[in-house]
Amino acid sequence: MCFKLLKKDKSKSLQNENTDIKAELEDKKMKIAVLTSGGDAPGMNAAIRAVVRTAIYKGAEVYGIERGYNGLIRGEFKKLEVRDVSDIIQTGGTKLYTARCAEFREDEGVTLAAEHCKKFGIEGIVTIGGDGTFRGALDLSRKGINCIGIPGTIDNDIACSEYSIGFDTAMNTAMRMVDNIRDTAQSHDRCSIVEVMGRNAGFLALNTGVACGATSIIIPEDKEFDIDDVVAKILETKEQGKKHFIIIVAEGVGGVEEKAKYIEAKTGIESRATVLGHVQRGGSPTVRDRVVATQMGYHAVELLLAGATCRVVVMKDEKITDYDIEEALKKGSPLHKPFDEKTYEIANAVSI
Ligand code: F6P
């Protein structure tokens, strides 16, 4: 853990009526900022709200940076007050906008961002996003700006955290969409091959597949995957009376159109392909995403106010705690979590 000494007082009591003293106290308030970066995820707004409100509650000033590290490189800080984050807890997307920033991968961009922070008096930043966001946070903290990451990605692929904000909402959205597809697959005795998001990780596909009773789930982690095994399973279960089939494919594997054609040719079952796409990234966050985002936002501010840096807020054994970003990044790039073999095995067992 790398804790730094707190330079400024939280100046809890602003009771003195003397305006000079008041101004001085205002000046001593710790200034922190918050940004969202990478792909958005439902619940990011709840996290922003928690960061802003916790910071103000604990006597700090808080600034929003728009469009991730792009806004930081431009030195754009917008002061946020309690009411600026009203009515966003229930909304998807991110009020602060988001972006993937190529310039921030260069030392020049990080240096410029750190200079803006120092000039503006920003001592710490909460960065909400995925592994790319944390790499940026690590680089920035090396330039003397305290950074705390919060995992926000529907892929849930942050190695050191059991949970990432947005995962539950995305799973529920995907599940509802696949349920709709099942209705029509059932009516037509068809096989539906559905692609769900997850560039390098199959967590979303695996859980959606289990929740939707998929016949097969195809994920990038399974290196031994063979489309003929899927064909064999369809034929075997058809023999036992199954009339329609749902096959879930993670985006990282892809190729749903070709897979549908191949399955139709080999089984004689009419097949259709659907790519769910960005519908999974939006929508009102679920209870879990709102609550976890709020807990993580609160924890992140507590860390910053205590002078911590280079930490990522994580969920471990269903509890909110934190982990060293540098250590997490050493685990590999990108930070993929070990594959959930047990659930994969269960999915296979119950899809006969
Ligand atoms: O945020 C993660 C994710 O949704 C992945 O599942 C997907 O591969 C990627 O983002 C899509 O990114 P973009 O919105 O930039 O196309």
CSV table of C-alpha atoms and ligand atoms in Angstrom, one decimal:
chain,number,residue,atom,x,y,z
A,1,MET,CA,0.0,0.0,0.0
A,2,CYS,CA,1.4,3.4,-0.8
A,3,PHE,CA,-0.1,6.0,1.5
A,4,LYS,CA,1.0,9.6,1.3
A,5,LEU,CA,0.7,12.1,4.1
A,6,LEU,CA,-2.4,14.3,3.9
A,7,LYS,CA,-1.2,17.8,3.0
A,8,LYS,CA,-4.4,19.6,3.8
A,9,ASP,CA,-6.9,19.8,6.7
A,10,LYS,CA,-10.5,18.7,6.0
A,11,SER,CA,-11.5,21.9,7.8
A,12,LYS,CA,-14.7,20.5,9.1
A,13,SER,CA,-15.9,23.6,11.0
A,14,LEU,CA,-16.7,26.6,9.0
A,15,GLN,CA,-18.4,28.3,11.9
A,16,ASN,CA,-16.3,31.4,12.1
A,17,GLU,CA,-18.2,34.3,10.7
A,18,ASN,CA,-15.1,36.2,9.8
A,19,THR,CA,-15.0,36.2,6.0
A,20,ASP,CA,-11.2,36.2,5.8
A,21,ILE,CA,-10.9,33.1,7.9
A,22,LYS,CA,-13.8,31.5,5.9
A,23,ALA,CA,-12.0,32.2,2.6
A,24,GLU,CA,-8.8,30.8,4.1
A,25,LEU,CA,-10.6,27.6,5.2
A,26,GLU,CA,-12.2,27.3,1.7
A,27,ASP,CA,-8.8,27.6,0.3
A,28,LYS,CA,-7.6,24.7,2.5
A,29,LYS,CA,-10.3,22.3,1.3
A,30,MET,CA,-8.8,19.3,-0.4
A,31,LYS,CA,-9.7,19.3,-4.1
A,32,ILE,CA,-10.4,16.1,-5.8
A,33,ALA,CA,-11.8,15.2,-9.2
A,34,VAL,CA,-13.7,12.4,-10.9
A,35,LEU,CA,-13.8,11.0,-14.4
A,36,THR,CA,-15.2,8.1,-16.4
A,37,SER,CA,-13.1,6.5,-19.1
A,38,GLY,CA,-13.3,3.6,-21.6
A,39,GLY,CA,-16.6,1.9,-22.4
A,40,ASP,CA,-19.5,3.2,-20.4
A,41,ALA,CA,-21.4,0.9,-18.0
A,42,PRO,CA,-24.8,1.3,-16.2
A,43,GLY,CA,-24.1,2.4,-12.6
A,44,MET,CA,-21.3,4.8,-13.5
A,45,ASN,CA,-23.6,7.7,-12.7
A,46,ALA,CA,-24.4,6.2,-9.3
A,47,ALA,CA,-20.6,6.1,-8.7
A,48,ILE,CA,-20.1,9.7,-9.8
A,49,ARG,CA,-23.0,10.7,-7.5
A,50,ALA,CA,-21.4,8.9,-4.6
A,51,VAL,CA,-18.0,10.4,-5.2
A,52,VAL,CA,-19.4,13.9,-5.4
A,53,ARG,CA,-21.7,13.6,-2.4
A,54,THR,CA,-19.1,11.8,-0.2
A,55,ALA,CA,-16.4,14.3,-1.0
A,56,ILE,CA,-18.6,17.3,-0.1
A,57,TYR,CA,-20.0,15.5,3.0
A,58,LYS,CA,-16.4,15.0,4.2
A,59,GLY,CA,-15.4,18.6,3.6
A,60,ALA,CA,-13.6,18.4,0.2
A,61,GLU,CA,-14.3,20.2,-3.1
A,62,VAL,CA,-15.0,18.0,-6.1
A,63,TYR,CA,-14.5,18.6,-9.8
A,64,GLY,CA,-15.8,16.7,-12.8
A,65,ILE,CA,-13.6,16.0,-15.8
A,66,GLU,CA,-15.5,15.3,-19.0
A,67,ARG,CA,-14.7,12.7,-21.6
A,68,GLY,CA,-12.1,10.8,-19.6
A,69,TYR,CA,-8.4,11.5,-19.9
A,70,ASN,CA,-9.2,13.8,-22.9
A,71,GLY,CA,-10.8,16.3,-20.6
A,72,LEU,CA,-7.8,16.0,-18.2
A,73,ILE,CA,-5.3,16.7,-20.9
A,74,ARG,CA,-7.2,19.8,-21.8
A,75,GLY,CA,-7.2,20.8,-18.1
A,76,GLU,CA,-11.0,21.1,-18.0
A,77,PHE,CA,-12.3,20.9,-14.4
A,78,LYS,CA,-15.9,21.7,-13.6
A,79,LYS,CA,-16.8,22.2,-10.0
A,80,LEU,CA,-19.7,19.9,-8.9
A,81,GLU,CA,-22.1,20.6,-6.1
A,82,VAL,CA,-24.5,18.3,-4.3
A,83,ARG,CA,-27.4,19.1,-6.6
A,84,ASP,CA,-25.4,18.6,-9.8
A,85,VAL,CA,-25.7,14.9,-9.3
A,86,SER,CA,-29.4,14.8,-8.5
A,87,ASP,CA,-31.6,12.4,-10.6
A,88,ILE,CA,-28.7,10.4,-12.1
A,89,ILE,CA,-28.6,7.4,-9.8
A,90,GLN,CA,-31.3,5.7,-12.0
A,91,THR,CA,-29.8,6.5,-15.3
A,92,GLY,CA,-27.4,4.5,-17.6
A,93,GLY,CA,-24.5,6.1,-19.5
A,94,THR,CA,-22.3,8.6,-17.8
A,95,LYS,CA,-23.0,12.2,-17.0
A,96,LEU,CA,-19.3,13.0,-17.4
A,97,TYR,CA,-19.2,11.4,-20.9
A,98,THR,CA,-16.4,8.9,-21.6
A,99,ALA,CA,-13.7,8.3,-24.2
A,100,ARG,CA,-10.7,6.1,-24.9
A,101,CYS,CA,-7.7,8.5,-25.1
A,102,ALA,CA,-4.8,7.6,-27.3
A,103,GLU,CA,-2.8,10.7,-26.1
A,104,PHE,CA,-2.9,9.5,-22.6
A,105,ARG,CA,-0.9,6.4,-23.6
A,106,GLU,CA,2.1,8.8,-24.3
A,107,ASP,CA,4.2,10.3,-21.5
A,108,GLU,CA,3.7,13.8,-22.9
A,109,GLY,CA,-0.1,13.5,-22.4
A,110,VAL,CA,0.2,12.2,-18.8
A,111,THR,CA,2.8,15.0,-18.0
A,112,LEU,CA,0.4,17.6,-19.4
A,113,ALA,CA,-2.5,16.2,-17.4
A,114,ALA,CA,-0.4,16.2,-14.2
A,115,GLU,CA,0.6,19.8,-14.7
A,116,HIS,CA,-3.0,20.8,-15.1
A,117,CYS,CA,-3.9,19.1,-11.9
A,118,LYS,CA,-1.0,20.7,-10.0
A,119,LYS,CA,-1.8,24.2,-11.4
A,120,PHE,CA,-5.5,23.8,-10.4
A,121,GLY,CA,-4.7,22.3,-7.0
A,122,ILE,CA,-6.3,18.9,-7.7
A,123,GLU,CA,-4.7,16.4,-5.3
A,124,GLY,CA,-6.5,13.3,-6.2
A,125,ILE,CA,-8.6,11.8,-8.9
A,126,VAL,CA,-11.2,9.0,-8.9
A,127,THR,CA,-11.1,7.2,-12.3
A,128,ILE,CA,-14.0,4.9,-13.1
A,129,GLY,CA,-13.5,2.4,-15.9
A,130,GLY,CA,-11.7,-0.8,-17.0
A,131,ASP,CA,-8.1,-1.9,-17.2
A,132,GLY,CA,-7.1,0.8,-19.7
A,133,THR,CA,-8.4,3.4,-17.2
A,134,PHE,CA,-6.3,1.9,-14.4
A,135,ARG,CA,-3.1,1.9,-16.5
A,136,GLY,CA,-3.7,5.6,-17.0
A,137,ALA,CA,-4.3,6.1,-13.3
A,138,LEU,CA,-1.0,4.3,-12.5
A,139,ASP,CA,0.9,6.6,-15.0
A,140,LEU,CA,-0.7,9.7,-13.5
A,141,SER,CA,0.0,8.7,-9.9
A,142,ARG,CA,3.7,8.3,-10.9
A,143,LYS,CA,3.6,12.0,-11.8
A,144,GLY,CA,2.5,12.8,-8.2
A,145,ILE,CA,-1.3,12.9,-8.6
A,146,ASN,CA,-3.1,10.5,-6.2
A,147,CYS,CA,-5.4,8.2,-8.2
A,148,ILE,CA,-8.0,5.7,-7.1
A,149,GLY,CA,-9.7,3.4,-9.6
A,150,ILE,CA,-13.2,2.1,-9.5
A,151,PRO,CA,-14.0,-0.9,-11.8
A,152,GLY,CA,-16.8,0.0,-14.2
A,153,THR,CA,-17.2,-2.4,-17.2
A,154,ILE,CA,-20.0,-4.7,-18.3
A,155,ASP,CA,-17.3,-7.3,-19.1
A,156,ASN,CA,-16.5,-7.8,-15.4
A,157,ASP,CA,-13.0,-8.7,-16.4
A,158,ILE,CA,-11.0,-6.8,-13.8
A,159,ALA,CA,-8.7,-9.5,-12.3
A,160,CYS,CA,-8.5,-8.3,-8.8
A,161,SER,CA,-12.3,-7.6,-8.3
A,162,GLU,CA,-15.1,-10.1,-8.1
A,163,TYR,CA,-17.4,-7.4,-9.5
A,164,SER,CA,-17.4,-4.5,-11.9
A,165,ILE,CA,-20.1,-1.9,-12.0
A,166,GLY,CA,-22.5,-2.5,-14.9
A,167,PHE,CA,-22.2,-6.3,-15.1
A,168,ASP,CA,-25.5,-7.1,-13.4
A,169,THR,CA,-27.5,-4.6,-15.5
A,170,ALA,CA,-25.9,-5.9,-18.7
A,171,MET,CA,-26.6,-9.5,-17.7
A,172,ASN,CA,-30.2,-8.7,-17.0
A,173,THR,CA,-30.6,-6.8,-20.3
A,174,ALA,CA,-29.0,-9.7,-22.2
A,175,MET,CA,-31.2,-12.2,-20.4
A,176,ARG,CA,-34.4,-10.3,-21.3
A,177,MET,CA,-33.3,-10.0,-25.0
A,178,VAL,CA,-32.5,-13.7,-25.2
A,179,ASP,CA,-35.8,-14.5,-23.5
A,180,ASN,CA,-37.5,-12.6,-26.3
A,181,ILE,CA,-35.5,-14.5,-28.9
A,182,ARG,CA,-36.4,-17.8,-27.3
A,183,ASP,CA,-40.1,-17.0,-27.8
A,184,THR,CA,-39.7,-16.8,-31.5
A,185,ALA,CA,-37.2,-19.6,-31.7
A,186,GLN,CA,-39.8,-21.8,-29.9
A,187,SER,CA,-42.6,-20.8,-32.2
A,188,HIS,CA,-40.5,-21.7,-35.3
A,189,ASP,CA,-38.7,-24.7,-34.0
A,190,ARG,CA,-35.4,-22.9,-34.7
A,191,CYS,CA,-31.9,-22.6,-33.4
A,192,SER,CA,-30.9,-19.1,-32.4
A,193,ILE,CA,-27.3,-18.1,-32.2
A,194,VAL,CA,-26.9,-15.0,-30.1
A,195,GLU,CA,-23.7,-12.9,-29.7
A,196,VAL,CA,-23.4,-11.0,-26.4
A,197,MET,CA,-20.6,-8.5,-25.5
A,198,GLY,CA,-17.3,-9.4,-24.0
A,199,ARG,CA,-14.2,-8.6,-26.1
A,200,ASN,CA,-11.8,-10.9,-24.4
A,201,ALA,CA,-13.8,-12.3,-21.6
A,202,GLY,CA,-16.8,-14.7,-21.5
A,203,PHE,CA,-18.3,-13.7,-18.1
A,204,LEU,CA,-21.4,-12.0,-19.6
A,205,ALA,CA,-21.9,-14.8,-22.1
A,206,LEU,CA,-21.5,-17.5,-19.5
A,207,ASN,CA,-24.0,-16.0,-17.0
A,208,THR,CA,-26.5,-15.0,-19.7
A,209,GLY,CA,-26.3,-18.5,-21.1
A,210,VAL,CA,-26.9,-20.1,-17.7
A,211,ALA,CA,-29.8,-17.7,-17.0
A,212,CYS,CA,-31.4,-18.4,-20.4
A,213,GLY,CA,-31.0,-22.1,-20.4
A,214,ALA,CA,-28.7,-22.1,-23.5
A,215,THR,CA,-27.9,-25.4,-25.1
A,216,SER,CA,-24.3,-24.3,-25.6
A,217,ILE,CA,-22.2,-21.3,-24.5
A,218,ILE,CA,-19.1,-20.4,-26.6
A,219,ILE,CA,-16.6,-18.3,-24.8
A,220,PRO,CA,-13.0,-17.2,-25.6
A,221,GLU,CA,-11.6,-18.8,-22.5
A,222,ASP,CA,-12.4,-22.3,-23.8
A,223,LYS,CA,-9.5,-22.9,-26.2
A,224,GLU,CA,-10.7,-26.4,-27.0
A,225,PHE,CA,-14.1,-25.2,-28.3
A,226,ASP,CA,-15.2,-27.1,-31.5
A,227,ILE,CA,-18.3,-26.1,-33.4
A,228,ASP,CA,-18.9,-29.8,-34.1
A,229,ASP,CA,-19.4,-30.4,-30.4
A,230,VAL,CA,-22.2,-27.9,-30.5
A,231,VAL,CA,-23.7,-29.6,-33.6
A,232,ALA,CA,-23.5,-33.0,-31.8
A,233,LYS,CA,-25.2,-31.6,-28.7
A,234,ILE,CA,-28.0,-30.1,-30.7
A,235,LEU,CA,-28.6,-33.4,-32.5
A,236,GLU,CA,-28.4,-35.4,-29.3
A,237,THR,CA,-30.9,-33.2,-27.4
A,238,LYS,CA,-33.1,-33.1,-30.5
A,239,GLU,CA,-33.2,-36.8,-30.4
A,240,GLN,CA,-34.4,-36.6,-26.8
A,241,GLY,CA,-37.3,-34.2,-27.8
A,242,LYS,CA,-35.8,-30.7,-27.7
A,243,LYS,CA,-37.3,-28.6,-30.4
A,244,HIS,CA,-35.6,-25.2,-30.2
A,245,PHE,CA,-32.1,-24.2,-29.3
A,246,ILE,CA,-30.3,-21.2,-27.9
A,247,ILE,CA,-26.6,-20.9,-28.5
A,248,ILE,CA,-24.8,-18.0,-26.7
A,249,VAL,CA,-21.5,-16.8,-28.3
A,250,ALA,CA,-19.2,-14.2,-26.6
A,251,GLU,CA,-18.2,-11.3,-28.8
A,252,GLY,CA,-14.5,-12.4,-28.4
A,253,VAL,CA,-15.4,-15.6,-30.4
A,254,GLY,CA,-17.9,-13.9,-32.7
A,255,GLY,CA,-18.8,-15.3,-36.2
A,256,VAL,CA,-22.5,-15.9,-35.4
A,257,GLU,CA,-23.7,-15.6,-39.0
A,258,GLU,CA,-21.2,-18.3,-40.1
A,259,LYS,CA,-22.0,-20.4,-37.1
A,260,ALA,CA,-25.8,-20.2,-37.8
A,261,LYS,CA,-25.2,-21.3,-41.4
A,262,TYR,CA,-22.9,-24.2,-40.4
A,263,ILE,CA,-25.4,-25.4,-37.7
A,264,GLU,CA,-28.3,-25.3,-40.2
A,265,ALA,CA,-26.3,-27.2,-42.8
A,266,LYS,CA,-25.2,-29.9,-40.3
A,267,THR,CA,-28.5,-30.3,-38.4
A,268,GLY,CA,-31.2,-29.3,-40.8
A,269,ILE,CA,-32.6,-27.0,-38.2
A,270,GLU,CA,-33.5,-23.6,-39.4
A,271,SER,CA,-31.0,-21.2,-37.7
A,272,ARG,CA,-30.9,-17.4,-37.1
A,273,ALA,CA,-28.1,-15.2,-35.9
A,274,THR,CA,-28.5,-12.1,-33.6
A,275,VAL,CA,-25.8,-9.7,-32.4
A,276,LEU,CA,-27.2,-8.0,-29.3
A,277,GLY,CA,-24.5,-5.2,-29.4
A,278,HIS,CA,-24.7,-1.9,-27.5
A,279,VAL,CA,-28.2,-2.5,-26.2
A,280,GLN,CA,-26.3,-4.2,-23.4
A,281,ARG,CA,-24.3,-1.2,-22.4
A,282,GLY,CA,-27.3,1.1,-21.7
A,283,GLY,CA,-30.4,1.2,-19.5
A,284,SER,CA,-31.3,1.9,-15.9
A,285,PRO,CA,-28.9,0.2,-13.5
A,286,THR,CA,-30.1,-2.6,-11.4
A,287,VAL,CA,-30.2,-2.5,-7.6
A,288,ARG,CA,-26.9,-4.3,-7.4
A,289,ASP,CA,-25.2,-1.9,-9.7
A,290,ARG,CA,-26.6,1.2,-7.9
A,291,VAL,CA,-25.6,-0.1,-4.5
A,292,VAL,CA,-22.2,-1.4,-5.4
A,293,ALA,CA,-21.4,1.8,-7.3
A,294,THR,CA,-22.4,3.9,-4.3
A,295,GLN,CA,-20.3,1.8,-1.9
A,296,MET,CA,-17.3,1.9,-4.3
A,297,GLY,CA,-17.6,5.6,-4.8
A,298,TYR,CA,-17.7,6.2,-1.0
A,299,HIS,CA,-14.7,4.0,-0.5
A,300,ALA,CA,-12.7,5.7,-3.2
A,301,VAL,CA,-13.2,9.1,-1.7
A,302,GLU,CA,-12.3,7.8,1.8
A,303,LEU,CA,-9.0,6.5,0.3
A,304,LEU,CA,-8.2,9.8,-1.4
A,305,LEU,CA,-8.9,11.8,1.7
A,306,ALA,CA,-6.7,9.5,3.7
A,307,GLY,CA,-3.9,10.3,1.2
A,308,ALA,CA,-3.9,6.9,-0.5
A,309,THR,CA,-2.9,6.6,-4.2
A,310,CYS,CA,-2.5,3.9,-6.8
A,311,ARG,CA,-5.4,1.8,-5.4
A,312,VAL,CA,-8.3,0.2,-7.1
A,313,VAL,CA,-11.5,-0.3,-5.2
A,314,VAL,CA,-12.5,-3.9,-5.5
A,315,MET,CA,-15.1,-6.4,-4.2
A,316,LYS,CA,-13.6,-9.4,-2.4
A,317,ASP,CA,-15.8,-12.0,-0.7
A,318,GLU,CA,-18.7,-9.6,-1.3
A,319,LYS,CA,-17.0,-6.8,0.7
A,320,ILE,CA,-15.7,-3.6,-0.7
A,321,THR,CA,-11.9,-3.2,-0.2
A,322,ASP,CA,-9.0,-2.0,-2.3
A,323,TYR,CA,-5.9,-3.4,-4.0
A,324,ASP,CA,-2.7,-2.0,-5.4
A,325,ILE,CA,-3.1,-1.0,-9.0
A,326,GLU,CA,0.5,-1.7,-9.9
A,327,GLU,CA,0.3,-5.2,-8.4
A,328,ALA,CA,-3.0,-5.8,-10.2
A,329,LEU,CA,-1.4,-4.7,-13.5
A,330,LYS,CA,1.5,-7.0,-12.9
A,331,LYS,CA,-0.9,-9.9,-13.1
A,332,GLY,CA,-1.0,-9.5,-16.8
A,333,SER,CA,-2.3,-7.2,-19.5
A,334,PRO,CA,-5.2,-7.0,-20.0
A,335,LEU,CA,-6.2,-7.9,-16.4
A,336,HIS,CA,-8.1,-11.0,-17.1
A,337,LYS,CA,-9.7,-12.9,-14.3
A,338,PRO,CA,-9.4,-16.6,-14.0
A,339,PHE,CA,-12.2,-18.3,-16.0
A,340,ASP,CA,-15.2,-19.5,-13.9
A,341,GLU,CA,-14.8,-23.2,-14.7
A,342,LYS,CA,-17.3,-24.4,-12.2
A,343,THR,CA,-20.2,-22.4,-13.7
A,344,TYR,CA,-19.1,-23.5,-17.2
A,345,GLU,CA,-19.3,-27.1,-16.0
A,346,ILE,CA,-22.7,-26.5,-14.4
A,347,ALA,CA,-24.0,-24.9,-17.6
A,348,ASN,CA,-22.9,-28.0,-19.5
A,349,ALA,CA,-24.5,-30.3,-17.0
A,350,VAL,CA,-27.9,-28.6,-17.0
A,351,SER,CA,-28.3,-28.0,-20.7
A,352,ILE,CA,-29.0,-31.7,-21.7
B,1,F6P,O1,-16.9,-2.0,-22.3
B,1,F6P,C1,-16.6,-3.2,-22.7
B,1,F6P,C2,-17.2,-3.5,-24.1
B,1,F6P,O2,-18.6,-3.3,-24.1
B,1,F6P,C3,-16.8,-4.8,-24.7
B,1,F6P,O3,-17.7,-5.8,-24.3
B,1,F6P,C4,-16.9,-4.5,-26.1
B,1,F6P,O4,-16.0,-5.4,-26.9
B,1,F6P,C5,-16.4,-3.1,-26.2
B,1,F6P,O5,-16.6,-2.5,-25.0
B,1,F6P,C6,-17.0,-2.3,-27.3
B,1,F6P,O6,-16.4,-1.0,-27.4
B,1,F6P,P1,-17.0,0.1,-28.2
B,1,F6P,O7,-18.3,0.7,-27.6
B,1,F6P,O8,-15.9,1.1,-28.2
B,1,F6P,O9,-17.3,-0.4,-29.6
